[in-house]
GROMACS .gro file of C-alpha atoms in nm:
model
  168
    1MET     CA    1  -1.892  -3.297  -3.402
    2ASN     CA    2  -1.912  -3.029  -3.137
    3ILE     CA    3  -2.144  -2.740  -3.218
    4LEU     CA    4  -2.088  -2.442  -2.996
    5PRO     CA    5  -2.411  -2.351  -2.822
    6ILE     CA    6  -2.409  -1.982  -2.909
    7LYS     CA    7  -2.161  -1.806  -3.133
    8ASP     CA    8  -2.086  -1.435  -3.086
    9MET     CA    9  -2.216  -1.265  -3.396
   10ALA     CA   10  -2.123  -0.911  -3.287
   11ASN     CA   11  -1.860  -0.879  -3.559
   12THR     CA   12  -2.084  -0.962  -3.853
   13TYR     CA   13  -2.144  -0.705  -4.125
   14ILE     CA   14  -2.468  -0.509  -4.152
   15GLU     CA   15  -2.525  -0.684  -4.487
   16HIS     CA   16  -2.569  -1.008  -4.292
   17SER     CA   17  -2.868  -0.857  -4.110
   18ILE     CA   18  -3.006  -0.695  -4.425
   19ILE     CA   19  -3.032  -1.034  -4.600
   20ILE     CA   20  -3.207  -1.187  -4.296
   21HIS     CA   21  -3.449  -0.894  -4.273
   22ASN     CA   22  -3.525  -0.902  -4.648
   23PHE     CA   23  -3.602  -1.274  -4.639
   24ILE     CA   24  -3.823  -1.256  -4.329
   25THR     CA   25  -4.015  -0.957  -4.463
   26THR     CA   26  -4.078  -1.120  -4.801
   27VAL     CA   27  -4.159  -1.471  -4.681
   28GLY     CA   28  -4.326  -1.390  -4.350
   29SER     CA   29  -4.617  -1.206  -4.507
   30GLN     CA   30  -4.684  -1.500  -4.741
   31LEU     CA   31  -4.703  -1.750  -4.453
   32LYS     CA   32  -4.967  -1.562  -4.252
   33SER     CA   33  -5.250  -1.803  -4.327
   34SER     CA   34  -5.045  -2.121  -4.278
   35VAL     CA   35  -4.930  -2.319  -3.975
   36CYS     CA   36  -4.570  -2.238  -4.071
   37ARG     CA   37  -4.375  -1.933  -3.957
   38VAL     CA   38  -4.046  -1.778  -4.058
   39PHE     CA   39  -3.801  -1.690  -3.780
   40GLY     CA   40  -3.482  -1.489  -3.773
   41ASP     CA   41  -3.171  -1.534  -3.566
   42SER     CA   42  -3.352  -1.476  -3.239
   43VAL     CA   43  -3.482  -1.832  -3.200
   44LYS     CA   44  -3.300  -2.138  -3.072
   45TYR     CA   45  -3.339  -2.504  -3.153
   46LYS     CA   46  -3.235  -2.792  -2.928
   47TRP     CA   47  -3.197  -3.144  -3.063
   48ILE     CA   48  -3.067  -3.467  -2.911
   49GLU     CA   49  -2.839  -3.504  -3.214
   50ASN     CA   50  -2.651  -3.201  -3.075
   51GLU     CA   51  -2.668  -3.304  -2.708
   52ASN     CA   52  -2.948  -3.048  -2.662
   53LYS     CA   53  -2.709  -2.755  -2.703
   54PRO     CA   54  -2.888  -2.454  -2.851
   55VAL     CA   55  -2.832  -2.377  -3.219
   56ILE     CA   56  -2.938  -2.047  -3.373
   57PRO     CA   57  -2.996  -2.046  -3.750
   58ASP     CA   58  -3.000  -1.712  -3.930
   59VAL     CA   59  -3.344  -1.796  -4.074
   60SER     CA   60  -3.573  -2.094  -4.036
   61ILE     CA   61  -3.919  -2.187  -4.155
   62ASN     CA   62  -4.085  -2.398  -3.891
   63CYS     CA   63  -4.422  -2.569  -3.926
   64ASP     CA   64  -4.405  -2.732  -3.582
   65ILE     CA   65  -4.407  -2.423  -3.362
   66LYS     CA   66  -4.600  -2.587  -3.078
   67ASN     CA   67  -4.315  -2.832  -3.024
   68ARG     CA   68  -4.110  -2.620  -2.786
   69ARG     CA   69  -3.992  -2.597  -2.432
   70ALA     CA   70  -3.951  -2.255  -2.272
   71THR     CA   71  -3.751  -2.049  -2.523
   72ASN     CA   72  -3.635  -2.337  -2.746
   73PHE     CA   73  -3.793  -2.513  -3.040
   74LEU     CA   74  -3.754  -2.891  -3.029
   75GLY     CA   75  -3.896  -2.977  -3.370
   76VAL     CA   76  -3.704  -2.961  -3.696
   77PRO     CA   77  -3.767  -2.676  -3.940
   78ARG     CA   78  -3.825  -2.770  -4.304
   79PHE     CA   79  -3.600  -2.487  -4.427
   80ILE     CA   80  -3.290  -2.314  -4.289
   81MET     CA   81  -3.087  -2.031  -4.438
   82GLU     CA   82  -2.746  -1.921  -4.317
   83VAL     CA   83  -2.591  -1.596  -4.438
   84LEU     CA   84  -2.218  -1.632  -4.490
   85SER     CA   85  -1.970  -1.386  -4.349
   86ASP     CA   86  -1.596  -1.412  -4.297
   87SER     CA   87  -1.652  -1.506  -3.933
   88THR     CA   88  -1.926  -1.765  -3.999
   89GLU     CA   89  -1.856  -1.932  -4.332
   90GLN     CA   90  -1.660  -2.235  -4.213
   91TYR     CA   91  -1.899  -2.293  -3.924
   92ASP     CA   92  -2.204  -2.271  -4.155
   93ARG     CA   93  -2.051  -2.492  -4.428
   94ASN     CA   94  -1.926  -2.760  -4.194
   95ASP     CA   95  -2.059  -2.799  -3.839
   96LYS     CA   96  -2.402  -2.648  -3.894
   97MET     CA   97  -2.454  -2.822  -4.228
   98GLU     CA   98  -2.364  -3.156  -4.070
   99LEU     CA   99  -2.605  -3.099  -3.782
  100TYR     CA  100  -2.888  -2.990  -4.011
  101LYS     CA  101  -2.830  -3.304  -4.218
  102LYS     CA  102  -2.848  -3.523  -3.904
  103VAL     CA  103  -3.178  -3.373  -3.790
  104GLU     CA  104  -3.305  -3.383  -4.151
  105VAL     CA  105  -3.370  -3.023  -4.242
  106ALA     CA  106  -3.504  -3.074  -4.596
  107GLU     CA  107  -3.371  -2.756  -4.759
  108TYR     CA  108  -3.062  -2.556  -4.664
  109TRP     CA  109  -2.950  -2.229  -4.822
  110LEU     CA  110  -2.612  -2.066  -4.792
  111VAL     CA  111  -2.638  -1.703  -4.895
  112ASP     CA  112  -2.319  -1.516  -4.977
  113TRP     CA  113  -2.392  -1.144  -4.978
  114ARG     CA  114  -2.034  -1.071  -5.091
  115LYS     CA  115  -2.081  -1.268  -5.416
  116LYS     CA  116  -2.457  -1.214  -5.439
  117GLN     CA  117  -2.526  -1.582  -5.470
  118VAL     CA  118  -2.744  -1.846  -5.309
  119GLU     CA  119  -2.638  -2.209  -5.280
  120VAL     CA  120  -2.945  -2.433  -5.252
  121TYR     CA  121  -2.890  -2.771  -5.088
  122MET     CA  122  -3.158  -3.039  -5.078
  123LEU     CA  123  -3.156  -3.338  -4.846
  124THR     CA  124  -3.159  -3.652  -5.061
  125PRO     CA  125  -3.146  -4.020  -4.967
  126ASP     CA  126  -2.802  -4.176  -4.967
  127GLU     CA  127  -2.817  -4.455  -5.224
  128THR     CA  128  -2.569  -4.668  -5.028
  129SER     CA  129  -2.764  -4.663  -4.700
  130VAL     CA  130  -3.130  -4.698  -4.614
  131ASP     CA  131  -3.118  -4.468  -4.311
  132ASP     CA  132  -2.884  -4.189  -4.424
  133ALA     CA  133  -2.939  -3.881  -4.633
  134GLU     CA  134  -2.694  -3.632  -4.776
  135TYR     CA  135  -2.711  -3.271  -4.884
  136LYS     CA  136  -2.675  -3.234  -5.259
  137LEU     CA  137  -2.602  -2.898  -5.414
  138PHE     CA  138  -2.922  -2.848  -5.610
  139SER     CA  139  -2.840  -2.510  -5.763
  140VAL     CA  140  -2.629  -2.198  -5.733
  141ILE     CA  141  -2.834  -1.887  -5.800
  142THR     CA  142  -2.661  -1.571  -5.919
  143GLU     CA  143  -2.758  -1.262  -6.117
  144GLU     CA  144  -2.743  -1.471  -6.438
  145ASN     CA  145  -3.008  -1.725  -6.333
  146LYS     CA  146  -3.190  -1.524  -6.066
  147ALA     CA  147  -3.533  -1.617  -6.202
  148ASP     CA  148  -3.467  -1.973  -6.078
  149LEU     CA  149  -3.463  -1.871  -5.710
  150LYS     CA  150  -3.737  -2.050  -5.518
  151ILE     CA  151  -3.793  -2.229  -5.192
  152HIS     CA  152  -3.848  -2.589  -5.300
  153MET     CA  153  -4.011  -2.697  -4.972
  154PHE     CA  154  -4.261  -2.412  -5.010
  155PRO     CA  155  -4.337  -2.387  -5.383
  156ASN     CA  156  -4.618  -2.133  -5.336
  157ILE     CA  157  -4.389  -1.883  -5.166
  158LYS     CA  158  -4.240  -1.625  -5.401
  159ILE     CA  159  -3.890  -1.500  -5.329
  160ASP     CA  160  -3.725  -1.255  -5.564
  161PHE     CA  161  -3.344  -1.248  -5.597
  162ASP     CA  162  -3.335  -0.868  -5.622
  163ASP     CA  163  -3.556  -0.834  -5.313
  164LEU     CA  164  -3.334  -1.073  -5.116
  165PHE     CA  165  -3.024  -0.866  -5.198
  166ASP     CA  166  -3.197  -0.527  -5.177
  167GLY     CA  167  -2.970  -0.281  -4.997
  168ILE     CA  168  -2.650  -0.476  -5.063
   0.00000   0.00000   0.00000
């Protein structure tokens, strides 16, 4: 696997940024009194599992913010969200998902603003191996089951489907 260090996002749609902004605004205010913080696509992570090449998630919730060097976080966030666009979908579904699995990000969301849906993946132990874990599709949230949207790693955080897609 070869993750590119930084991918040019200049051709993404405004809707991509709207989703990121909506999530950060909603969740960020609820994390104020905790050790965790929500970050947008302006932070980089470096992990040995990726040969220390920088990776930039669209959104991450990190509870290990002191574990950093210069402008890069070294710890693993508990939650990552990627917003799918035509230019990013394959990268987010394949290379990034594989890397996030290797470093053991517990919860991974793929948000498709075009379909107005959220795919929630949870890291679960692989029953055939003691050391490995796999992402399992836990749920797909759409308009029909929007009340089920929640961040499983942060059960006290409230996230509303309509607020996430506000402006789309």
